[in-house]
Amino acid sequence: MTTFHDLDLSPALLSAVETQGYDLPTEIQTQTIPVILSGRDVLATAQTGTGKTAAFVLPLLHLLAAHPPKREARESDSAPAQNRGSNGTSRGANPVSYPRVLILAPTRELAVQIDERVAAYGAGQGIRNAVVYGGASKVNQQRELRRFPQVLTATPGRLMDFIGEKQISLARVEYLVLDEADRMLDMGFIPDVRRIVGMIEGHAQTAMFSATMPKEIADLAAGILRQPTFLESTAGGMSAENILQTVMFVEQANKLDLLTEVIDREQMFRVIVFTRTKHRASRVAKALCKSGITADSIHGDKTQAQRTRALAGFRGGKTRVLVATDVAARGIDVDDISHVINFEIPAEAETYVHRIGRTARAGSEGAALSLCDGTELQSLRQIEKLIANRIAVDRDNRFHVEHAPPAQPKQRSGKPGQRGRSRGPAAHAQFSRQGRRR
């Protein structure tokens, strides 16, 4: 059994890992950390919940400490001679920040959470870190940039803004991470990513992580990675045996009533409900609250402060249900999510992978329930094609309708005709113990 001590991390990082309460590395950490420490590029497919953030943060912090830069960026580097004071600092001009590590993330939530991990693992080691993202004032972010962070986590759009304003330079980037590259593709960031990579002088050691590997991401990897090591982790992913996947066929008009009934009946406590649109996310959250189920929503129309409060309430247990759009949910890192419910079937099959990866983390059990109306059957079949399995149908509810010939549930034993894991709402009850308020 591999331990963190076997991965040749520095004593300071091992102490930080222990302080954070981690005993053993996950599969993706065991695979990735030695490769990054060896100086090679990485292309990894890893689902949400596999521990991939630590898989790149830990070795990069190790390399930062082990290999000091040839020239440290300071204020005197960024100001013209006529603007410098007698002590070499700039007068009036915005100094330029030269990060050594650049981590790109598709959303502000994910960027913030990565930065928090950098701070936690780098505590006591003198690591300077900062995060920049859109949808928030630049003032505080500019203040952080004036600390000359060694590790910068950023969303592509805000990073391009600061580069354009000459407050960030990528001339000294030595290490580059592209996290959730497939989501950056979905959000239209790939052109910005290509421009950002082109601004890095020479070749930065690069690690790219993606839950799925569409052709566009493979092409991007081919253009920026040098003889990468290919890694794949399925732990915590869509095919995990400890995720109960079921679907309920229901008319669209009855979805809210069915959702409320299922959450209430099974006493679900920590639940993420996914919707396709921002308007519906707000509508579903309000309807749940009216039914006596504490809920909040998170989507692009919310301010950063509102999103932060919603996540804090969900993490702290004040809110039972968090209703989210796919974009807003990227980067949500909350432990012990017992249920993921697809209020609407995602149009892209790969999105289903991201959604259900929120539950059953670190070997725990969880459930993924999809509410499917007649217009969503094609999307459901595409998901089943992607995961190479039929999702078991739960017919034991008063709103059930037959949209199509029933999908055959997965068999778990050799007995002819025996049902799979779905046995109606009772099937969810086996997981409700972990979802109930204690």
CSV table of C-alpha atoms in Angstrom, one decimal:
chain,number,residue,atom,x,y,z
A,1,MET,CA,0.0,0.0,0.0
A,2,THR,CA,1.5,3.3,-1.1
A,3,THR,CA,1.7,6.1,1.5
A,4,PHE,CA,2.5,9.8,1.0
A,5,HIS,CA,6.0,9.1,2.5
A,6,ASP,CA,6.6,6.8,-0.5
A,7,LEU,CA,6.0,9.7,-2.9
A,8,ASP,CA,9.3,11.5,-2.1
A,9,LEU,CA,7.5,14.7,-1.0
A,10,SER,CA,9.3,17.1,1.3
A,11,PRO,CA,8.9,16.8,5.1
A,12,ALA,CA,7.1,20.2,5.2
A,13,LEU,CA,4.5,18.9,2.7
A,14,LEU,CA,4.1,15.6,4.5
A,15,SER,CA,3.4,17.6,7.6
A,16,ALA,CA,0.9,19.7,5.8
A,17,VAL,CA,-0.8,16.6,4.4
A,18,GLU,CA,-1.0,15.1,7.9
A,19,THR,CA,-2.4,18.4,9.3
A,20,GLN,CA,-5.2,18.3,6.6
A,21,GLY,CA,-6.1,14.8,7.9
A,22,TYR,CA,-5.1,12.7,4.9
A,23,ASP,CA,-3.6,9.3,5.5
A,24,LEU,CA,-3.2,7.6,2.1
A,25,PRO,CA,-2.9,9.0,-1.4
A,26,THR,CA,-5.7,8.4,-3.9
A,27,GLU,CA,-5.1,6.5,-7.1
A,28,ILE,CA,-4.6,9.7,-9.2
A,29,GLN,CA,-2.3,11.1,-6.6
A,30,THR,CA,-0.2,7.9,-6.5
A,31,GLN,CA,0.0,8.0,-10.3
A,32,THR,CA,0.6,11.7,-10.9
A,33,ILE,CA,2.9,13.0,-8.1
A,34,PRO,CA,6.0,11.0,-9.1
A,35,VAL,CA,5.5,11.9,-12.8
A,36,ILE,CA,5.4,15.7,-12.0
A,37,LEU,CA,8.3,15.4,-9.6
A,38,SER,CA,10.3,13.8,-12.4
A,39,GLY,CA,9.8,16.8,-14.6
A,40,ARG,CA,7.5,15.2,-17.2
A,41,ASP,CA,4.3,16.5,-18.8
A,42,VAL,CA,1.0,14.8,-17.8
A,43,LEU,CA,-2.3,14.2,-19.5
A,44,ALA,CA,-4.7,12.7,-17.1
A,45,THR,CA,-8.4,11.7,-17.2
A,46,ALA,CA,-9.8,11.9,-13.7
A,47,GLN,CA,-13.3,12.5,-12.5
A,48,THR,CA,-14.4,14.9,-9.8
A,49,GLY,CA,-13.7,13.6,-6.3
A,50,THR,CA,-10.6,11.6,-7.1
A,51,GLY,CA,-8.2,14.0,-5.3
A,52,LYS,CA,-6.7,15.5,-8.5
A,53,THR,CA,-6.1,18.9,-6.9
A,54,ALA,CA,-3.6,17.6,-4.5
A,55,ALA,CA,-2.2,15.4,-7.3
A,56,PHE,CA,-0.7,18.5,-8.9
A,57,VAL,CA,-0.5,21.1,-6.1
A,58,LEU,CA,1.7,18.9,-3.8
A,59,PRO,CA,4.4,18.1,-6.4
A,60,LEU,CA,4.5,21.6,-7.7
A,61,LEU,CA,5.0,23.1,-4.3
A,62,HIS,CA,7.8,20.6,-3.8
A,63,LEU,CA,9.4,21.7,-7.0
A,64,LEU,CA,9.1,25.4,-6.1
A,65,ALA,CA,11.0,24.8,-2.9
A,66,ALA,CA,13.5,22.5,-4.4
A,67,HIS,CA,14.3,24.7,-7.4
A,68,PRO,CA,14.5,28.4,-6.6
A,69,PRO,CA,14.1,30.8,-9.6
A,70,LYS,CA,17.2,32.2,-11.1
A,71,ARG,CA,15.8,35.7,-10.8
A,72,GLU,CA,13.1,36.6,-8.3
A,73,ALA,CA,10.5,39.1,-9.6
A,74,ARG,CA,10.3,42.2,-7.6
A,75,GLU,CA,8.8,45.7,-7.9
A,76,SER,CA,12.0,47.0,-9.4
A,77,ASP,CA,11.6,44.6,-12.3
A,78,SER,CA,8.4,46.2,-13.4
A,79,ALA,CA,8.9,49.9,-13.2
A,80,PRO,CA,10.9,52.0,-15.6
A,81,ALA,CA,14.1,53.6,-14.2
A,82,GLN,CA,12.6,57.1,-14.1
A,83,ASN,CA,9.7,55.8,-12.0
A,84,ARG,CA,11.8,54.1,-9.4
A,85,GLY,CA,12.5,55.6,-6.0
A,86,SER,CA,15.9,55.5,-4.4
A,87,ASN,CA,15.2,52.1,-2.9
A,88,GLY,CA,14.3,50.7,-6.3
A,89,THR,CA,10.6,50.4,-5.8
A,90,SER,CA,8.1,51.8,-8.2
A,91,ARG,CA,6.3,55.1,-7.7
A,92,GLY,CA,2.7,55.2,-8.8
A,93,ALA,CA,3.0,52.5,-11.5
A,94,ASN,CA,1.2,49.1,-11.0
A,95,PRO,CA,4.0,46.5,-10.5
A,96,VAL,CA,4.0,43.5,-12.7
A,97,SER,CA,3.5,40.0,-11.2
A,98,TYR,CA,5.6,37.2,-12.5
A,99,PRO,CA,4.2,33.8,-11.3
A,100,ARG,CA,6.3,30.7,-11.5
A,101,VAL,CA,3.2,28.4,-11.4
A,102,LEU,CA,0.1,29.1,-13.4
A,103,ILE,CA,-3.1,27.1,-12.8
A,104,LEU,CA,-6.0,27.7,-15.1
A,105,ALA,CA,-9.5,26.7,-14.0
A,106,PRO,CA,-12.9,27.2,-15.8
A,107,THR,CA,-14.8,28.8,-13.0
A,108,ARG,CA,-14.3,31.1,-10.1
A,109,GLU,CA,-15.5,28.5,-7.6
A,110,LEU,CA,-13.0,26.0,-8.7
A,111,ALA,CA,-10.2,28.6,-8.9
A,112,VAL,CA,-10.9,29.7,-5.4
A,113,GLN,CA,-10.9,26.2,-4.0
A,114,ILE,CA,-7.6,25.4,-5.8
A,115,ASP,CA,-6.1,28.5,-4.3
A,116,GLU,CA,-7.3,27.4,-0.8
A,117,ARG,CA,-5.6,24.1,-1.3
A,118,VAL,CA,-2.4,25.8,-2.3
A,119,ALA,CA,-2.6,28.0,0.8
A,120,ALA,CA,-3.3,25.0,3.0
A,121,TYR,CA,-0.5,22.8,1.7
A,122,GLY,CA,2.0,25.7,1.5
A,123,ALA,CA,1.3,27.0,5.0
A,124,GLY,CA,4.5,27.7,6.9
A,125,GLN,CA,6.7,27.3,3.7
A,126,GLY,CA,6.7,30.9,2.6
A,127,ILE,CA,4.6,30.2,-0.5
A,128,ARG,CA,2.9,33.3,-1.9
A,129,ASN,CA,-0.3,32.5,-3.7
A,130,ALA,CA,-3.1,34.4,-5.3
A,131,VAL,CA,-6.3,33.8,-7.3
A,132,VAL,CA,-7.9,36.0,-10.0
A,133,TYR,CA,-11.3,35.4,-11.5
A,134,GLY,CA,-14.1,37.3,-13.2
A,135,GLY,CA,-17.4,38.5,-11.6
A,136,ALA,CA,-15.7,40.3,-8.8
A,137,SER,CA,-13.9,43.6,-8.2
A,138,LYS,CA,-10.3,43.8,-9.4
A,139,VAL,CA,-9.2,45.9,-6.4
A,140,ASN,CA,-8.6,43.1,-3.9
A,141,GLN,CA,-7.1,40.9,-6.6
A,142,GLN,CA,-4.7,43.7,-7.6
A,143,ARG,CA,-3.7,44.0,-4.0
A,144,GLU,CA,-2.9,40.3,-3.9
A,145,LEU,CA,-0.9,40.6,-7.2
A,146,ARG,CA,1.3,43.2,-5.5
A,147,ARG,CA,2.5,40.5,-3.2
A,148,PHE,CA,4.1,38.9,-6.2
A,149,PRO,CA,2.6,35.4,-5.9
A,150,GLN,CA,4.7,32.4,-6.9
A,151,VAL,CA,1.5,30.4,-7.5
A,152,LEU,CA,-1.3,32.0,-9.5
A,153,THR,CA,-4.7,30.4,-10.0
A,154,ALA,CA,-6.9,32.1,-12.6
A,155,THR,CA,-9.8,31.8,-14.9
A,156,PRO,CA,-8.8,32.5,-18.5
A,157,GLY,CA,-10.9,35.7,-19.0
A,158,ARG,CA,-9.7,37.6,-15.9
A,159,LEU,CA,-6.1,36.5,-16.5
A,160,MET,CA,-6.3,37.9,-20.0
A,161,ASP,CA,-7.6,41.2,-18.5
A,162,PHE,CA,-4.7,41.5,-16.2
A,163,ILE,CA,-2.2,40.6,-18.9
A,164,GLY,CA,-3.7,43.2,-21.1
A,165,GLU,CA,-3.3,45.8,-18.3
A,166,LYS,CA,0.4,44.7,-17.9
A,167,GLN,CA,-0.2,43.7,-14.3
A,168,ILE,CA,0.7,40.0,-14.9
A,169,SER,CA,3.5,38.7,-17.1
A,170,LEU,CA,3.8,35.0,-18.0
A,171,ALA,CA,7.5,35.4,-19.0
A,172,ARG,CA,8.7,33.4,-16.0
A,173,VAL,CA,6.1,30.7,-15.8
A,174,GLU,CA,7.8,27.3,-15.2
A,175,TYR,CA,4.9,25.1,-14.4
A,176,LEU,CA,1.4,25.1,-16.0
A,177,VAL,CA,-1.8,23.3,-15.0
A,178,LEU,CA,-5.0,23.1,-17.0
A,179,ASP,CA,-7.7,21.8,-14.7
A,180,GLU,CA,-11.0,20.5,-16.1
A,181,ALA,CA,-10.0,21.2,-19.6
A,182,ASP,CA,-13.2,19.7,-21.1
A,183,ARG,CA,-15.2,22.3,-19.1
A,184,MET,CA,-13.0,25.1,-20.5
A,185,LEU,CA,-13.9,23.7,-23.9
A,186,ASP,CA,-17.6,23.7,-23.0
A,187,MET,CA,-17.4,27.3,-21.8
A,188,GLY,CA,-15.5,28.6,-24.9
A,189,PHE,CA,-12.2,29.3,-23.2
A,190,ILE,CA,-9.9,27.2,-25.5
A,191,PRO,CA,-9.0,30.2,-27.7
A,192,ASP,CA,-7.9,32.1,-24.6
A,193,VAL,CA,-6.1,29.1,-23.3
A,194,ARG,CA,-4.1,28.8,-26.6
A,195,ARG,CA,-3.2,32.5,-26.4
A,196,ILE,CA,-2.2,32.2,-22.7
A,197,VAL,CA,0.1,29.2,-23.5
A,198,GLY,CA,1.6,31.2,-26.3
A,199,MET,CA,2.7,34.0,-23.9
A,200,ILE,CA,4.8,31.6,-21.9
A,201,GLU,CA,8.5,31.9,-22.8
A,202,GLY,CA,9.9,28.5,-23.7
A,203,HIS,CA,8.1,25.4,-22.5
A,204,ALA,CA,6.6,25.2,-19.1
A,205,GLN,CA,6.2,21.7,-17.6
A,206,THR,CA,2.5,21.1,-18.1
A,207,ALA,CA,-0.2,19.0,-16.5
A,208,MET,CA,-3.6,18.7,-18.1
A,209,PHE,CA,-6.6,17.2,-16.3
A,210,SER,CA,-10.0,16.4,-17.9
A,211,ALA,CA,-12.9,14.2,-17.0
A,212,THR,CA,-13.5,13.3,-20.6
A,213,MET,CA,-11.3,13.4,-23.7
A,214,PRO,CA,-13.2,14.8,-26.7
A,215,LYS,CA,-11.2,15.4,-29.9
A,216,GLU,CA,-10.8,19.1,-29.2
A,217,ILE,CA,-9.1,18.4,-25.9
A,218,ALA,CA,-6.9,15.8,-27.5
A,219,ASP,CA,-5.9,18.3,-30.2
A,220,LEU,CA,-5.1,20.9,-27.5
A,221,ALA,CA,-3.0,18.5,-25.6
A,222,ALA,CA,-1.1,17.5,-28.7
A,223,GLY,CA,-0.2,21.1,-29.3
A,224,ILE,CA,1.1,22.1,-25.9
A,225,LEU,CA,2.3,18.9,-24.2
A,226,ARG,CA,5.7,17.4,-24.8
A,227,GLN,CA,5.9,13.6,-24.7
A,228,PRO,CA,3.3,13.5,-21.9
A,229,THR,CA,2.7,10.6,-19.6
A,230,PHE,CA,-0.9,9.4,-20.0
A,231,LEU,CA,-2.7,8.6,-16.8
A,232,GLU,CA,-6.3,7.5,-16.1
A,233,SER,CA,-8.1,7.2,-12.8
A,234,THR,CA,-11.6,5.8,-12.6
A,235,ALA,CA,-11.8,6.1,-8.8
A,236,GLY,CA,-14.8,8.3,-7.8
A,237,GLY,CA,-16.0,8.3,-11.4
A,238,MET,CA,-19.3,7.4,-13.1
A,239,SER,CA,-18.7,3.7,-13.1
A,240,ALA,CA,-18.1,3.4,-9.4
A,241,GLU,CA,-20.0,0.5,-7.9
A,242,ASN,CA,-20.9,2.5,-4.9
A,243,ILE,CA,-23.1,5.0,-6.9
A,244,LEU,CA,-26.7,3.9,-7.2
A,245,GLN,CA,-27.9,5.2,-10.6
A,246,THR,CA,-31.6,5.3,-11.3
A,247,VAL,CA,-34.1,7.1,-13.5
A,248,MET,CA,-37.7,8.0,-12.9
A,249,PHE,CA,-40.0,8.6,-15.9
A,250,VAL,CA,-42.3,11.5,-15.2
A,251,GLU,CA,-44.2,14.3,-17.1
A,252,GLN,CA,-42.4,17.6,-17.0
A,253,ALA,CA,-45.3,19.3,-15.2
A,254,ASN,CA,-44.9,16.8,-12.3
A,255,LYS,CA,-41.2,17.0,-11.8
A,256,LEU,CA,-41.3,19.5,-8.9
A,257,ASP,CA,-43.9,17.5,-7.0
A,258,LEU,CA,-41.9,14.3,-7.6
A,259,LEU,CA,-38.7,15.9,-6.5
A,260,THR,CA,-40.2,17.3,-3.3
A,261,GLU,CA,-41.8,13.9,-2.5
A,262,VAL,CA,-38.6,11.9,-3.0
A,263,ILE,CA,-36.4,14.3,-1.0
A,264,ASP,CA,-38.9,14.4,1.8
A,265,ARG,CA,-39.8,10.7,1.9
A,266,GLU,CA,-36.2,9.5,1.9
A,267,GLN,CA,-35.1,12.3,4.4
A,268,MET,CA,-32.3,13.3,2.1
A,269,PHE,CA,-30.1,15.9,3.7
A,270,ARG,CA,-27.1,16.8,1.6
A,271,VAL,CA,-28.4,16.9,-2.0
A,272,ILE,CA,-27.3,18.7,-5.2
A,273,VAL,CA,-30.1,19.1,-7.7
A,274,PHE,CA,-29.0,20.0,-11.3
A,275,THR,CA,-31.0,22.1,-13.7
A,276,ARG,CA,-30.2,23.3,-17.2
A,277,THR,CA,-31.1,27.0,-16.7
A,278,LYS,CA,-30.5,29.7,-14.2
A,279,HIS,CA,-34.2,30.6,-14.0
A,280,ARG,CA,-35.2,27.0,-13.3
A,281,ALA,CA,-32.6,26.7,-10.6
A,282,SER,CA,-34.1,29.6,-8.7
A,283,ARG,CA,-37.6,28.3,-9.3
A,284,VAL,CA,-36.8,24.8,-8.0
A,285,ALA,CA,-35.1,26.2,-4.9
A,286,LYS,CA,-38.0,28.5,-4.1
A,287,ALA,CA,-40.5,25.6,-4.5
A,288,LEU,CA,-38.5,23.4,-2.2
A,289,CYS,CA,-38.4,26.1,0.4
A,290,LYS,CA,-42.1,26.6,0.2
A,291,SER,CA,-42.5,22.8,0.8
A,292,GLY,CA,-40.5,23.1,4.0
A,293,ILE,CA,-37.2,21.8,2.6
A,294,THR,CA,-34.3,24.2,3.1
A,295,ALA,CA,-32.7,25.0,-0.2
A,296,ASP,CA,-30.7,27.5,-2.1
A,297,SER,CA,-29.5,28.0,-5.6
A,298,ILE,CA,-26.2,28.8,-7.3
A,299,HIS,CA,-26.0,30.1,-10.9
A,300,GLY,CA,-24.4,32.7,-13.1
A,301,ASP,CA,-26.9,35.5,-12.1
A,302,LYS,CA,-25.9,35.3,-8.5
A,303,THR,CA,-23.2,37.6,-7.2
A,304,GLN,CA,-20.0,36.1,-5.8
A,305,ALA,CA,-21.1,37.0,-2.3
A,306,GLN,CA,-24.4,35.2,-2.8
A,307,ARG,CA,-22.7,32.1,-4.2
A,308,THR,CA,-20.3,32.1,-1.3
A,309,ARG,CA,-23.1,32.3,1.2
A,310,ALA,CA,-25.0,29.5,-0.6
A,311,LEU,CA,-22.0,27.2,-0.5
A,312,ALA,CA,-21.3,28.0,3.1
A,313,GLY,CA,-24.8,27.2,4.1
A,314,PHE,CA,-24.7,23.9,2.2
A,315,ARG,CA,-21.3,22.9,3.6
A,316,GLY,CA,-22.4,23.9,7.1
A,317,GLY,CA,-25.7,21.9,7.0
A,318,LYS,CA,-28.0,24.8,7.2
A,319,THR,CA,-29.2,24.1,3.7
A,320,ARG,CA,-30.3,20.5,2.8
A,321,VAL,CA,-30.5,21.0,-1.0
A,322,LEU,CA,-28.3,23.1,-3.3
A,323,VAL,CA,-29.8,23.6,-6.8
A,324,ALA,CA,-27.2,24.4,-9.4
A,325,THR,CA,-26.6,24.9,-13.0
A,326,ASP,CA,-23.7,22.9,-14.5
A,327,VAL,CA,-21.4,25.9,-15.0
A,328,ALA,CA,-22.0,27.3,-11.5
A,329,ALA,CA,-21.4,23.9,-9.9
A,330,ARG,CA,-18.0,23.4,-11.4
A,331,GLY,CA,-15.5,23.3,-8.6
A,332,ILE,CA,-17.9,22.7,-5.8
A,333,ASP,CA,-16.0,20.7,-3.3
A,334,VAL,CA,-18.3,19.5,-0.6
A,335,ASP,CA,-17.8,16.2,1.3
A,336,ASP,CA,-20.5,13.7,2.1
A,337,ILE,CA,-23.0,14.6,-0.7
A,338,SER,CA,-25.4,11.7,-0.4
A,339,HIS,CA,-27.5,12.3,-3.5
A,340,VAL,CA,-27.2,14.0,-6.9
A,341,ILE,CA,-30.5,14.6,-8.6
A,342,ASN,CA,-30.8,15.5,-12.3
A,343,PHE,CA,-34.0,17.6,-12.4
A,344,GLU,CA,-33.4,17.7,-16.1
A,345,ILE,CA,-31.3,15.3,-18.2
A,346,PRO,CA,-28.2,17.0,-19.4
A,347,ALA,CA,-28.0,17.6,-23.2
A,348,GLU,CA,-24.3,16.4,-23.2
A,349,ALA,CA,-23.7,12.9,-22.0
A,350,GLU,CA,-20.3,13.9,-20.6
A,351,THR,CA,-22.1,16.4,-18.3
A,352,TYR,CA,-23.7,13.5,-16.6
A,353,VAL,CA,-20.3,12.2,-15.7
A,354,HIS,CA,-19.4,15.5,-14.0
A,355,ARG,CA,-22.7,15.7,-12.2
A,356,ILE,CA,-22.8,12.3,-10.5
A,357,GLY,CA,-19.1,12.5,-9.6
A,358,ARG,CA,-20.2,14.8,-6.8
A,359,THR,CA,-21.4,11.9,-4.7
A,360,ALA,CA,-19.7,8.6,-3.5
A,361,ARG,CA,-16.3,10.2,-2.9
A,362,ALA,CA,-13.4,8.6,-1.1
A,363,GLY,CA,-15.1,5.2,-1.0
A,364,SER,CA,-18.4,6.4,0.4
A,365,GLU,CA,-21.8,5.4,-1.0
A,366,GLY,CA,-24.1,7.7,-2.9
A,367,ALA,CA,-27.0,7.8,-5.3
A,368,ALA,CA,-27.7,9.5,-8.6
A,369,LEU,CA,-31.3,10.0,-9.6
A,370,SER,CA,-32.5,11.4,-12.9
A,371,LEU,CA,-36.0,12.7,-13.6
A,372,CYS,CA,-36.7,12.1,-17.3
A,373,ASP,CA,-39.7,13.4,-19.3
A,374,GLY,CA,-40.6,12.4,-22.8
A,375,THR,CA,-38.5,15.0,-24.5
A,376,GLU,CA,-35.3,13.8,-22.8
A,377,LEU,CA,-35.3,10.2,-23.8
A,378,GLN,CA,-32.7,10.7,-26.5
A,379,SER,CA,-30.3,12.4,-24.1
A,380,LEU,CA,-30.9,9.6,-21.6
A,381,ARG,CA,-30.0,7.0,-24.3
A,382,GLN,CA,-26.8,8.9,-25.1
A,383,ILE,CA,-25.8,8.8,-21.5
A,384,GLU,CA,-26.4,5.0,-21.4
A,385,LYS,CA,-24.3,4.6,-24.5
A,386,LEU,CA,-21.5,6.6,-23.0
A,387,ILE,CA,-21.4,4.6,-19.7
A,388,ALA,CA,-22.0,1.4,-21.6
A,389,ASN,CA,-24.9,0.4,-19.3
A,390,ARG,CA,-28.6,0.9,-19.0
A,391,ILE,CA,-29.7,3.0,-16.0
A,392,ALA,CA,-32.2,1.2,-13.8
A,393,VAL,CA,-35.8,2.5,-13.9
A,394,ASP,CA,-37.6,3.3,-10.7
A,395,ARG,CA,-41.4,2.9,-11.4
A,396,ASP,CA,-42.5,2.8,-7.8
A,397,ASN,CA,-43.9,6.3,-7.5
A,398,ARG,CA,-47.3,7.9,-8.2
A,399,PHE,CA,-46.0,10.1,-11.1
A,400,HIS,CA,-44.5,7.3,-13.2
A,401,VAL,CA,-45.3,7.2,-16.9
A,402,GLU,CA,-44.1,4.9,-19.6
A,403,HIS,CA,-42.3,7.1,-22.1
A,404,ALA,CA,-40.7,4.2,-24.0
A,405,PRO,CA,-40.0,0.5,-23.7
A,406,PRO,CA,-38.5,0.1,-20.3
A,407,ALA,CA,-34.7,0.0,-19.9
A,408,GLN,CA,-33.5,-3.2,-18.3
A,409,PRO,CA,-31.9,-2.7,-14.9
A,410,LYS,CA,-28.4,-3.9,-14.3
A,411,GLN,CA,-28.3,-7.5,-13.0
A,412,ARG,CA,-26.2,-8.1,-9.9
A,413,SER,CA,-26.5,-11.8,-9.8
A,414,GLY,CA,-27.0,-14.8,-12.0
A,415,LYS,CA,-30.6,-15.4,-11.2
A,416,PRO,CA,-32.9,-15.0,-14.2
A,417,GLY,CA,-35.2,-12.1,-14.0
A,418,GLN,CA,-33.7,-10.7,-10.7
A,419,ARG,CA,-33.9,-7.0,-10.5
A,420,GLY,CA,-30.8,-4.8,-10.3
A,421,ARG,CA,-30.0,-2.2,-7.7
A,422,SER,CA,-33.2,-0.2,-8.2
A,423,ARG,CA,-36.1,-1.2,-6.1
A,424,GLY,CA,-38.2,2.0,-6.1
A,425,PRO,CA,-37.8,4.7,-3.5
A,426,ALA,CA,-36.7,2.1,-1.0
A,427,ALA,CA,-33.5,1.7,-3.0
A,428,HIS,CA,-32.6,5.2,-2.1
A,429,ALA,CA,-33.3,4.6,1.6
A,430,GLN,CA,-30.2,2.4,1.9
A,431,PHE,CA,-28.2,5.5,1.4
A,432,SER,CA,-30.4,7.8,3.4
A,433,ARG,CA,-28.6,7.1,6.7
A,434,GLN,CA,-25.7,9.1,5.5
A,435,GLY,CA,-27.9,11.8,4.2
A,436,ARG,CA,-30.0,12.4,7.3
A,437,ARG,CA,-29.4,15.1,9.8
A,438,ARG,CA,-27.8,13.7,12.9
